[in-house]
PDB file of C-alpha atoms in Angstrom:
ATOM      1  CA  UNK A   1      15.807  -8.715  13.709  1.00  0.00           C
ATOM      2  CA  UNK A   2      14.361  -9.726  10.308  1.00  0.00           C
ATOM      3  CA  UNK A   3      11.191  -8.003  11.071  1.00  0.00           C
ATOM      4  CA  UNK A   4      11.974  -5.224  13.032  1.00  0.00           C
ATOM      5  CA  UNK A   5      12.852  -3.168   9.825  1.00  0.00           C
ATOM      6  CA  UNK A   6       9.430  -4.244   8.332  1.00  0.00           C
ATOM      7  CA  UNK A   7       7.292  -3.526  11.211  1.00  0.00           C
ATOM      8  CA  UNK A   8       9.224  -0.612  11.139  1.00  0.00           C
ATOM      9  CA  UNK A   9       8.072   0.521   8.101  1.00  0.00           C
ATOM     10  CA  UNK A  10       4.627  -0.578   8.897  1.00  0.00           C
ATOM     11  CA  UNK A  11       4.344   1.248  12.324  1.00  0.00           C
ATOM     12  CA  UNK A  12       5.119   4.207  10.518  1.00  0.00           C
ATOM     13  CA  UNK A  13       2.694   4.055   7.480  1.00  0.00           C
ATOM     14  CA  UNK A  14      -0.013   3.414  10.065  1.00  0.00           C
ATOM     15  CA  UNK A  15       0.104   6.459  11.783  1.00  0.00           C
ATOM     16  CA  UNK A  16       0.403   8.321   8.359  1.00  0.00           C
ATOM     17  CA  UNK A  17      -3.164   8.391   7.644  1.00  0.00           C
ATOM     18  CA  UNK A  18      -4.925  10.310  10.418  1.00  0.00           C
ATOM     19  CA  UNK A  19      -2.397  13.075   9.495  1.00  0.00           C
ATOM     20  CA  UNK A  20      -3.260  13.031   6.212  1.00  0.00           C
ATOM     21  CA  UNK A  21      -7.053  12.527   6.997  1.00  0.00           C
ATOM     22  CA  UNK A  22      -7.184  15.219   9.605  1.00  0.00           C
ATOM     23  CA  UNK A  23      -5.676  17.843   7.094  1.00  0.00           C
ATOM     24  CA  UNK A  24      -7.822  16.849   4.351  1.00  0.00           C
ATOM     25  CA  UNK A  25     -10.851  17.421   6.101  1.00  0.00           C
ATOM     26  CA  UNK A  26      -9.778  20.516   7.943  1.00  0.00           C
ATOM     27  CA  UNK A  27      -7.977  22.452   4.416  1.00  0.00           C
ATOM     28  CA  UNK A  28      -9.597  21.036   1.570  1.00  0.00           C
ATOM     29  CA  UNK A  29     -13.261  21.795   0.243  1.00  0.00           C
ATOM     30  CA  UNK A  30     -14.682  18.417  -0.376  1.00  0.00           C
ATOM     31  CA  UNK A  31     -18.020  17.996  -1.397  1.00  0.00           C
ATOM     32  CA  UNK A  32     -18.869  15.408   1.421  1.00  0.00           C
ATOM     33  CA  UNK A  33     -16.700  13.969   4.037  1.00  0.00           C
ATOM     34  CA  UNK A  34     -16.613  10.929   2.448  1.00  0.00           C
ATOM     35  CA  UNK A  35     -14.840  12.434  -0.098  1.00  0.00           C
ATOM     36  CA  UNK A  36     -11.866  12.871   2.613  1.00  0.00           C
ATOM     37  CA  UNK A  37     -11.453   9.187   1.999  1.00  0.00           C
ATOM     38  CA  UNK A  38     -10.936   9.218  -1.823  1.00  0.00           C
ATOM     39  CA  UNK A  39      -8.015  12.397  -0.943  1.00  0.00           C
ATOM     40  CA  UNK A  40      -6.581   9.738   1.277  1.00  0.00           C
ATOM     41  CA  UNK A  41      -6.665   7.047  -1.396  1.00  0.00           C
ATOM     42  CA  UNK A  42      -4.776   9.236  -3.937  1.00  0.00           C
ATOM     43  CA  UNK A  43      -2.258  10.506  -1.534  1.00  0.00           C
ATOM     44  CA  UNK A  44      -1.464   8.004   0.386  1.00  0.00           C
ATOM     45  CA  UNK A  45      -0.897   5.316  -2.516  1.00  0.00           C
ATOM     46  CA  UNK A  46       1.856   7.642  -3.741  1.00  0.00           C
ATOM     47  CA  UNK A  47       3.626   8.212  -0.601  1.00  0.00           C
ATOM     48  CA  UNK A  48       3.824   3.930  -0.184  1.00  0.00           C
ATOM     49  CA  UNK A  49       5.044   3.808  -4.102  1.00  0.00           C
ATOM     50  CA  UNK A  50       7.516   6.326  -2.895  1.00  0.00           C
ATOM     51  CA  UNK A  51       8.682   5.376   0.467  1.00  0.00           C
ATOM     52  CA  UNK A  52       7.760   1.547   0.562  1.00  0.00           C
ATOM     53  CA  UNK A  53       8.407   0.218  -3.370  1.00  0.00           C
ATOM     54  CA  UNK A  54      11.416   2.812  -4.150  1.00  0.00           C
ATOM     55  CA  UNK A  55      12.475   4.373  -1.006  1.00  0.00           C
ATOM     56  CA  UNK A  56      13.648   0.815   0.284  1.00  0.00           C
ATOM     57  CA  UNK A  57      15.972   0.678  -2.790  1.00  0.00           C
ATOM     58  CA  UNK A  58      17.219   4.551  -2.383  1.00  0.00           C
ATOM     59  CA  UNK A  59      17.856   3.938   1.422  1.00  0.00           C
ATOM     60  CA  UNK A  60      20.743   1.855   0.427  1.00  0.00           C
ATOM     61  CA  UNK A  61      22.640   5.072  -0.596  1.00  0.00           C
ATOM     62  CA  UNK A  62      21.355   8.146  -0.764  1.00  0.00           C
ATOM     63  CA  UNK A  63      24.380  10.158  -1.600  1.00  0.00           C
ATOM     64  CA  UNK A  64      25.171   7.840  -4.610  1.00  0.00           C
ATOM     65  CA  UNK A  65      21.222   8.038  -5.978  1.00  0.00           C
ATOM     66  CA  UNK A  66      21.364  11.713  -5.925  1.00  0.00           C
ATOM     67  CA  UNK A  67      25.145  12.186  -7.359  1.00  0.00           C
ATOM     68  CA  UNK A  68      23.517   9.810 -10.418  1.00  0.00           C
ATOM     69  CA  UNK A  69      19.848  11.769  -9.943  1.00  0.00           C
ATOM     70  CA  UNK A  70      22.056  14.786 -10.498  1.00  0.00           C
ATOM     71  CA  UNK A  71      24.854  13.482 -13.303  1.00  0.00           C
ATOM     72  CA  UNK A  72      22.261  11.978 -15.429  1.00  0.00           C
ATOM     73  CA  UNK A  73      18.121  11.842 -14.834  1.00  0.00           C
ATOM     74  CA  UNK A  74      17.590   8.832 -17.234  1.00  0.00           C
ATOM     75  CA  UNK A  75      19.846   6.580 -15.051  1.00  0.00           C
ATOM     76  CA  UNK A  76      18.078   6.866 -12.383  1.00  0.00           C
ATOM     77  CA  UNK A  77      15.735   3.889 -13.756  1.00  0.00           C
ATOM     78  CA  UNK A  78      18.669   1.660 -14.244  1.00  0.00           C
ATOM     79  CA  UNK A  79      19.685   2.528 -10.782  1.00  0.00           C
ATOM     80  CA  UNK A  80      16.400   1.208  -9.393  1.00  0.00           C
ATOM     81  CA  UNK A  81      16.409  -1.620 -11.164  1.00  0.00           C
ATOM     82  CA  UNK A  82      19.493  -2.777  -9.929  1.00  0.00           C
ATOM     83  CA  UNK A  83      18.719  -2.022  -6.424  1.00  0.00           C
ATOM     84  CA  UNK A  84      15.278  -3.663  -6.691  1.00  0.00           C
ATOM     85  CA  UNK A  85      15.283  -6.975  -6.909  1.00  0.00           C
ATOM     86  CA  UNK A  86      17.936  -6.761  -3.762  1.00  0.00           C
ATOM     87  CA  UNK A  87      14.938  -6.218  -1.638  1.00  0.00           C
ATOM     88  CA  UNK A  88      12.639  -8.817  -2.535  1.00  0.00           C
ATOM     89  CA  UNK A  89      13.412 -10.239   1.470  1.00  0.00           C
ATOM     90  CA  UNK A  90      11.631  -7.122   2.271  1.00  0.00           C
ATOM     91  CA  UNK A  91       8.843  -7.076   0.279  1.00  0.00           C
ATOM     92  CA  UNK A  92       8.190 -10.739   1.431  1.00  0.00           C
ATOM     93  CA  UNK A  93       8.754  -9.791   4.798  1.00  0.00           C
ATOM     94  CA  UNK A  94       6.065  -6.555   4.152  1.00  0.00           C
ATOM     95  CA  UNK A  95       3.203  -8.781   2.611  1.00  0.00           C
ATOM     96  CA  UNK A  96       3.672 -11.336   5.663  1.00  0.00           C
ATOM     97  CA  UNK A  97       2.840  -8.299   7.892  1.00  0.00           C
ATOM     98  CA  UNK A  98      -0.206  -7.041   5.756  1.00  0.00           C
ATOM     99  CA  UNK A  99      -1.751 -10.594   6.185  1.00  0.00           C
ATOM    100  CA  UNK A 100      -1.272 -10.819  10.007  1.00  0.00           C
ATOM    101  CA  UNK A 101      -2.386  -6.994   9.919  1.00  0.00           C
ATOM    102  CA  UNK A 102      -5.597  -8.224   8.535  1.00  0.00           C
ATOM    103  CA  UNK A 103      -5.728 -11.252  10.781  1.00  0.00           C
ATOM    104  CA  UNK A 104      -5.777  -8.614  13.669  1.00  0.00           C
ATOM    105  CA  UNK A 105      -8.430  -6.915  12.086  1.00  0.00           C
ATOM    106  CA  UNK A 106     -10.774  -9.662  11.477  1.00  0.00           C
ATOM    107  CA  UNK A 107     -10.851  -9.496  15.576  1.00  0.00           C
ATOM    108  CA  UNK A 108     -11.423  -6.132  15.570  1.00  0.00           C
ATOM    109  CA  UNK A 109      -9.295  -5.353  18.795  1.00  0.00           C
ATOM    110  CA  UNK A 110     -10.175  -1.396  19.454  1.00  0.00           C
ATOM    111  CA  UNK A 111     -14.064  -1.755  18.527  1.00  0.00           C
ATOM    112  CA  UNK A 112     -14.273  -4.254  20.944  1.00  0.00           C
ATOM    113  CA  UNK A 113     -12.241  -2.659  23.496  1.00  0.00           C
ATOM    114  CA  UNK A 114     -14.546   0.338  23.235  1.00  0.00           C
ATOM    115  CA  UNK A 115     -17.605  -1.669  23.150  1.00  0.00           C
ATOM    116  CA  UNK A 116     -16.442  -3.223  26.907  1.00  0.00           C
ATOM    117  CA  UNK A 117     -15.379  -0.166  28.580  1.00  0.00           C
ATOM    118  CA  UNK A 118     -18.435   1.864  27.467  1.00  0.00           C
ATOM    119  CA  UNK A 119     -20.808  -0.945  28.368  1.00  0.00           C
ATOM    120  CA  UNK A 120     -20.214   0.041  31.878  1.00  0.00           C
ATOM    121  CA  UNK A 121     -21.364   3.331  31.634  1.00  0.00           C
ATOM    122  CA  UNK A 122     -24.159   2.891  29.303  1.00  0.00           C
ATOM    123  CA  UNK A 123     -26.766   0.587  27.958  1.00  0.00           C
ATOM    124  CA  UNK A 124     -25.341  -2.268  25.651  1.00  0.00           C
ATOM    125  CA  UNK A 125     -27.450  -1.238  22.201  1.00  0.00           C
ATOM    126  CA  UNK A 126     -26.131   2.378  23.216  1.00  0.00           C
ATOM    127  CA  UNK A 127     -22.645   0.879  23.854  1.00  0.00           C
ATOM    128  CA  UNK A 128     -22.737  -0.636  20.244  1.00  0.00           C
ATOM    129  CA  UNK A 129     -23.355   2.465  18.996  1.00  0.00           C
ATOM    130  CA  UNK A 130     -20.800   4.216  20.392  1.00  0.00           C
ATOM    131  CA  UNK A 131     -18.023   1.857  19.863  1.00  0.00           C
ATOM    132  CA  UNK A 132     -18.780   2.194  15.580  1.00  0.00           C
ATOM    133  CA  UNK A 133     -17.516   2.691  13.194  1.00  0.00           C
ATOM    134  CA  UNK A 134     -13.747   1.601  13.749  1.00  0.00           C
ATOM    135  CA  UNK A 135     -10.859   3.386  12.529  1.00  0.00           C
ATOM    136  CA  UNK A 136     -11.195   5.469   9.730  1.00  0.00           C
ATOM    137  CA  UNK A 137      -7.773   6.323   9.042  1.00  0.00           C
ATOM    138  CA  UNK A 138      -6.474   3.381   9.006  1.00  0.00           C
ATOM    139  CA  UNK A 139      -9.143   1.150   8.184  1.00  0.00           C
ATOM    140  CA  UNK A 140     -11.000   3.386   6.266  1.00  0.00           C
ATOM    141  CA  UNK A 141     -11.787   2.363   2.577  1.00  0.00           C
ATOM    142  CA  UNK A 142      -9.031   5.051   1.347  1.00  0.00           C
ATOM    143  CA  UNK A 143      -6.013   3.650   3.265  1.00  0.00           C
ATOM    144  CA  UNK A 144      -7.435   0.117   2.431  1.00  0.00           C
ATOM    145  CA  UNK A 145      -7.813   0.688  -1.351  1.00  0.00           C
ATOM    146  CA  UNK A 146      -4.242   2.482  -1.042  1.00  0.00           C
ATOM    147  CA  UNK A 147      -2.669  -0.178   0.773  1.00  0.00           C
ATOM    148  CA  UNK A 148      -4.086  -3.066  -1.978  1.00  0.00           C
ATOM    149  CA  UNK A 149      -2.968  -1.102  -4.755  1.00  0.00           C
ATOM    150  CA  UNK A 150       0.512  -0.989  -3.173  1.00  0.00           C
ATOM    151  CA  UNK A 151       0.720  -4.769  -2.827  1.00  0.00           C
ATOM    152  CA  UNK A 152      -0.634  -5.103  -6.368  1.00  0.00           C
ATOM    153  CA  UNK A 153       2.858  -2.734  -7.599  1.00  0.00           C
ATOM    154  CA  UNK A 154       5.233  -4.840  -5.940  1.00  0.00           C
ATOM    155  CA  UNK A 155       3.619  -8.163  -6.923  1.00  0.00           C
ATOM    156  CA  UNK A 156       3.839  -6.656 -10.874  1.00  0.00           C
ATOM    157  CA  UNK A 157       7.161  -4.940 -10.254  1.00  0.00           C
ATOM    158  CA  UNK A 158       9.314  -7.934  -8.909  1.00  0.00           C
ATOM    159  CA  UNK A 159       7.204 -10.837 -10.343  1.00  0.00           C
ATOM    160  CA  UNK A 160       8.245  -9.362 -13.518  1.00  0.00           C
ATOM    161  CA  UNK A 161      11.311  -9.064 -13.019  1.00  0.00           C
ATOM    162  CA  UNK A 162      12.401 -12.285 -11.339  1.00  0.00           C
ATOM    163  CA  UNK A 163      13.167 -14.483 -14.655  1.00  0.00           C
ATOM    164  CA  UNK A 164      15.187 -11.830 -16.068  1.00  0.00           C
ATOM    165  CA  UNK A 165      17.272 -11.675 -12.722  1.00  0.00           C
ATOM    166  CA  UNK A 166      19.825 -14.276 -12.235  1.00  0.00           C
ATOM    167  CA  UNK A 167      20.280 -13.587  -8.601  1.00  0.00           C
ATOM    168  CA  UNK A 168      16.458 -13.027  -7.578  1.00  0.00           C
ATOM    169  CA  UNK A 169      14.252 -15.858 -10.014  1.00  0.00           C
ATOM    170  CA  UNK A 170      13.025 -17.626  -6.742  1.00  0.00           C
ATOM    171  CA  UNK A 171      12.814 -14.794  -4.632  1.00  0.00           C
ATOM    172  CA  UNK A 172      11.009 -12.860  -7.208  1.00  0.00           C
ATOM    173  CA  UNK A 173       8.194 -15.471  -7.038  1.00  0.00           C
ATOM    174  CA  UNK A 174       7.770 -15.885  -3.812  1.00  0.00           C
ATOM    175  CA  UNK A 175       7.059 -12.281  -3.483  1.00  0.00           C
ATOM    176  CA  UNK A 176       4.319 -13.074  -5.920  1.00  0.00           C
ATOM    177  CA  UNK A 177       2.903 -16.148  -4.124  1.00  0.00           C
ATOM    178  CA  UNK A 178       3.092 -13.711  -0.987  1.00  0.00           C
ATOM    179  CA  UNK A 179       1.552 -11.249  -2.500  1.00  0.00           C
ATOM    180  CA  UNK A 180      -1.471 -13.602  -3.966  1.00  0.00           C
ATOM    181  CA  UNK A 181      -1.827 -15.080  -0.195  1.00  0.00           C
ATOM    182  CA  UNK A 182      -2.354 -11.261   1.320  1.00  0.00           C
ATOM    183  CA  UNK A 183      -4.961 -10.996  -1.532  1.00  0.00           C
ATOM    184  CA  UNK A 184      -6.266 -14.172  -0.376  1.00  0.00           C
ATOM    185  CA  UNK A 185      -6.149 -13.399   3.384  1.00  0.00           C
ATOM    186  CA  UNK A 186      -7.657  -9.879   2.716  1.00  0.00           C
ATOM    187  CA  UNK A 187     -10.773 -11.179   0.516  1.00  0.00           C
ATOM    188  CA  UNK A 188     -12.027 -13.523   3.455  1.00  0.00           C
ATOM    189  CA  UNK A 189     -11.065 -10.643   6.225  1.00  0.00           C
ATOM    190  CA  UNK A 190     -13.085  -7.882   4.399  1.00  0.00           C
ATOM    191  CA  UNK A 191     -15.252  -9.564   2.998  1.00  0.00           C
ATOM    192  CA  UNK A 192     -16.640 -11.298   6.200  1.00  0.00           C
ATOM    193  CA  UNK A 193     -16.097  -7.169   7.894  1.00  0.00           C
ATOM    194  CA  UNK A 194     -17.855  -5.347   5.252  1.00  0.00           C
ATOM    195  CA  UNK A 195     -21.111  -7.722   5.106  1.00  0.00           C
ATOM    196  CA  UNK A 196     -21.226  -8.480   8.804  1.00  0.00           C
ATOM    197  CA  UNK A 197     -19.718  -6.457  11.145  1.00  0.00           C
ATOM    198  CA  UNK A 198     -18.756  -3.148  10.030  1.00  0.00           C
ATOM    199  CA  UNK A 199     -21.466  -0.245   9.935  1.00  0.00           C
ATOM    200  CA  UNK A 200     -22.732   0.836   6.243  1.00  0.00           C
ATOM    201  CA  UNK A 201     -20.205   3.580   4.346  1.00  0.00           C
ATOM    202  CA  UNK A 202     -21.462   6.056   2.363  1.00  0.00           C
ATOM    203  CA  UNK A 203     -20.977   5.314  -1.681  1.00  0.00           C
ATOM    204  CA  UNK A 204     -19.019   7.522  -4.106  1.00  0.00           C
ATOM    205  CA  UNK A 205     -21.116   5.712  -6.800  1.00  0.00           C
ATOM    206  CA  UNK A 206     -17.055   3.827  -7.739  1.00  0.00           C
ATOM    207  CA  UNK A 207     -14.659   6.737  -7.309  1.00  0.00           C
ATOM    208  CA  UNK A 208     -12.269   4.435  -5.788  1.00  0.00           C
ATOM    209  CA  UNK A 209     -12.619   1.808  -8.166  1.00  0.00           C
ATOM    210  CA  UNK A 210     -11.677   3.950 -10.711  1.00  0.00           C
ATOM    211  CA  UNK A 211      -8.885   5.463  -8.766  1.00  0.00           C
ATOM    212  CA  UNK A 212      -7.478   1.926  -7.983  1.00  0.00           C
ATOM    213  CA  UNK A 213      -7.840   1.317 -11.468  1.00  0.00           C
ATOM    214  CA  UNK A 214      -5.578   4.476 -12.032  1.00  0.00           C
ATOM    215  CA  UNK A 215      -2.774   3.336  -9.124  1.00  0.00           C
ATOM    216  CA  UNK A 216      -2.708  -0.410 -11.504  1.00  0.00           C
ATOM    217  CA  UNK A 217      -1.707   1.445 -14.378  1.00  0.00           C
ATOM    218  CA  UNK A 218       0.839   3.559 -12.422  1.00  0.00           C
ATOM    219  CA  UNK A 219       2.080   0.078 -11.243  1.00  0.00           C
ATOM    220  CA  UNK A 220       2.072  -1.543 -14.791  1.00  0.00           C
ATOM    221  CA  UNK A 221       3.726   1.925 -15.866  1.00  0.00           C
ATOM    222  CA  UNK A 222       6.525   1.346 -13.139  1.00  0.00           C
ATOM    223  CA  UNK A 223       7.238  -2.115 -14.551  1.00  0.00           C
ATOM    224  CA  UNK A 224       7.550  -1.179 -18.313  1.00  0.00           C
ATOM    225  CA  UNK A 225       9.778   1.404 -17.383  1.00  0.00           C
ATOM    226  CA  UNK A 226      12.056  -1.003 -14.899  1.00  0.00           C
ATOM    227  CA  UNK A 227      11.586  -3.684 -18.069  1.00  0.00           C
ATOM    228  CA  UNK A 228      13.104  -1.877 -20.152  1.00  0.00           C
ATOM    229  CA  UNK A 229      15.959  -0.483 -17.724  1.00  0.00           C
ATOM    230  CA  UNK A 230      17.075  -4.406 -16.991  1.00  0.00           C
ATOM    231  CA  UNK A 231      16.600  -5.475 -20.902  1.00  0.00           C
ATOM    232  CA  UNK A 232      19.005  -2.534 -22.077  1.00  0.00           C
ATOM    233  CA  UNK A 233      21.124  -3.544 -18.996  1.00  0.00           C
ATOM    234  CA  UNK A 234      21.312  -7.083 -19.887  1.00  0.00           C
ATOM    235  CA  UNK A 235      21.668  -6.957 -23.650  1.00  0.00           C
ATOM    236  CA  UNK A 236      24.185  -3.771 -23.753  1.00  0.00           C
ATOM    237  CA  UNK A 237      22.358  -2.655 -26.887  1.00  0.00           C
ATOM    238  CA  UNK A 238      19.792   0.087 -26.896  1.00  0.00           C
ATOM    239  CA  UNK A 239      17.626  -2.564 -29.354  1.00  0.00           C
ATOM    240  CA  UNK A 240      16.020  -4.441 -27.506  1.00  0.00           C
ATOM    241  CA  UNK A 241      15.424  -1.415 -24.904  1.00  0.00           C
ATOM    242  CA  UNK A 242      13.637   0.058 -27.628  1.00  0.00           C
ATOM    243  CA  UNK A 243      11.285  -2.379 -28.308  1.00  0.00           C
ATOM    244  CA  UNK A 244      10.509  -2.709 -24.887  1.00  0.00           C
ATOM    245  CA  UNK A 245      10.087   0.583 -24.291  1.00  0.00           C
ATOM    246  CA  UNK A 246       7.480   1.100 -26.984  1.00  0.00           C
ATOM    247  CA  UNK A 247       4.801  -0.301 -24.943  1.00  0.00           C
ATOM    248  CA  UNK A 248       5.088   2.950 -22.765  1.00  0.00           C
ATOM    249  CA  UNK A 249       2.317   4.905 -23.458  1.00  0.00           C
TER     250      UNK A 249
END
């Protein structure tokens, strides 16, 4: 029962990307289909900010987020940040599912599953062929870069966060040593996949380093913002909120 809404929430995102892959390449003009991927990137980081980081903390109560959303915009940050670090179980519970996601795979469960059926019909080189290149909605190097960037946001958000929360110190940093063993798990997955096993991607010459560069400020942007929410909060002076605030660009 502790995981079910997690997996939840990870069962869904899955599926997400062929959608979103599928109607990139069929309605946009892109330049080359690897481009597809880099669409994915963008798009699908903001639907996880939106649905994973501050859709958890909405979900509480709609009604009540909208009747503030509605009464006054600018305390809709102070909302969040009150419902935030309420959900660091969550976000623990999500970056233990992104490691074991990776541990899966490291195996790479369909490729090989393809490889062994179509042996039988074919010659084994020919097989090999067949059975590449694996997912690339899901494992694609848009949903990957997408899904790193998200971990990276709720590692900043709530790490932050933590020492300012009475409630939530401890919590708040295991998220961050969660988040930092996903990293870890992820570098030795990939790393061994991209070098070894998986087939050679085309290059965008670093369009999605730059983009993932662009989702960490977003991310550091999210955190100055919730910063300065919780300071004002916590001091009940607009002061100290101000100073904070000033290193919003």
């Amino acid at each position: 029962r502790t995981y079910a809404p997690t997996f939840a929430v990870q069962f869904m995102v899955a599926f997400l990307p062929a959608f979103l892959l599928a109607i990139f390449r069929k309605f946009f003009t892109l330049q080359a289909a690897a481009w597809a991927q880099h669409e994915l990137q963008k798009w699908y980081f903001w639907f996880l900010l939106i649905y994973v980081v501050l859709g958890v903390v909405v979900g509480q109560d709609v009604a009540a987020f909208f009747a503030v959303l509605l009464e006054n915009p600018l305390r809709v940050f102070a909302t969040l940040e009150r419902g935030l670090p309420m959900c660091t179980n969550l976000f623990m519970n999500y970056c233990l599912v992104a490691m074991y996601s990776n541990c899966v795979v490291l195996m790479r469960p369909f490729t090989v599953s393809s490889f062994i059926v179509l042996r039988e019909i074919y010659e084994q080189e020919e097989a090999r062929e067949l059975s590449e290149p694996e997912d690339q909605s899901y494992e694609g190097i848009g949903s990957r870069s997408a899904r790193t960037s998200i971990i990276l946001t709720i590692a900043l958000v709530n790490g932050g966060m933590g020492p300012l929360v009475a409630l939530r110190p401890v919590a708040a940093g295991q998220v961050c040593l969660f988040a930092c063993a996903t990293f870890i798990v992820a570098r030795c997955a990939l790393g061994y996949l991209v070098l070894f096993a998986e087939t050679k991607k085309a290059d965008l010459g670093g369009a999605f380093w730059m983009t993932q560069l662009r989702h960490t400020f977003v991310a550091v942007l999210l955190f100055a913002v919730f910063m300065s929410a919780l300071v004002a909060r916590r001091a009940g002076a607009t002061g100290p909120a101000v100073i904070t605030s000033s290193c919003i660009p």
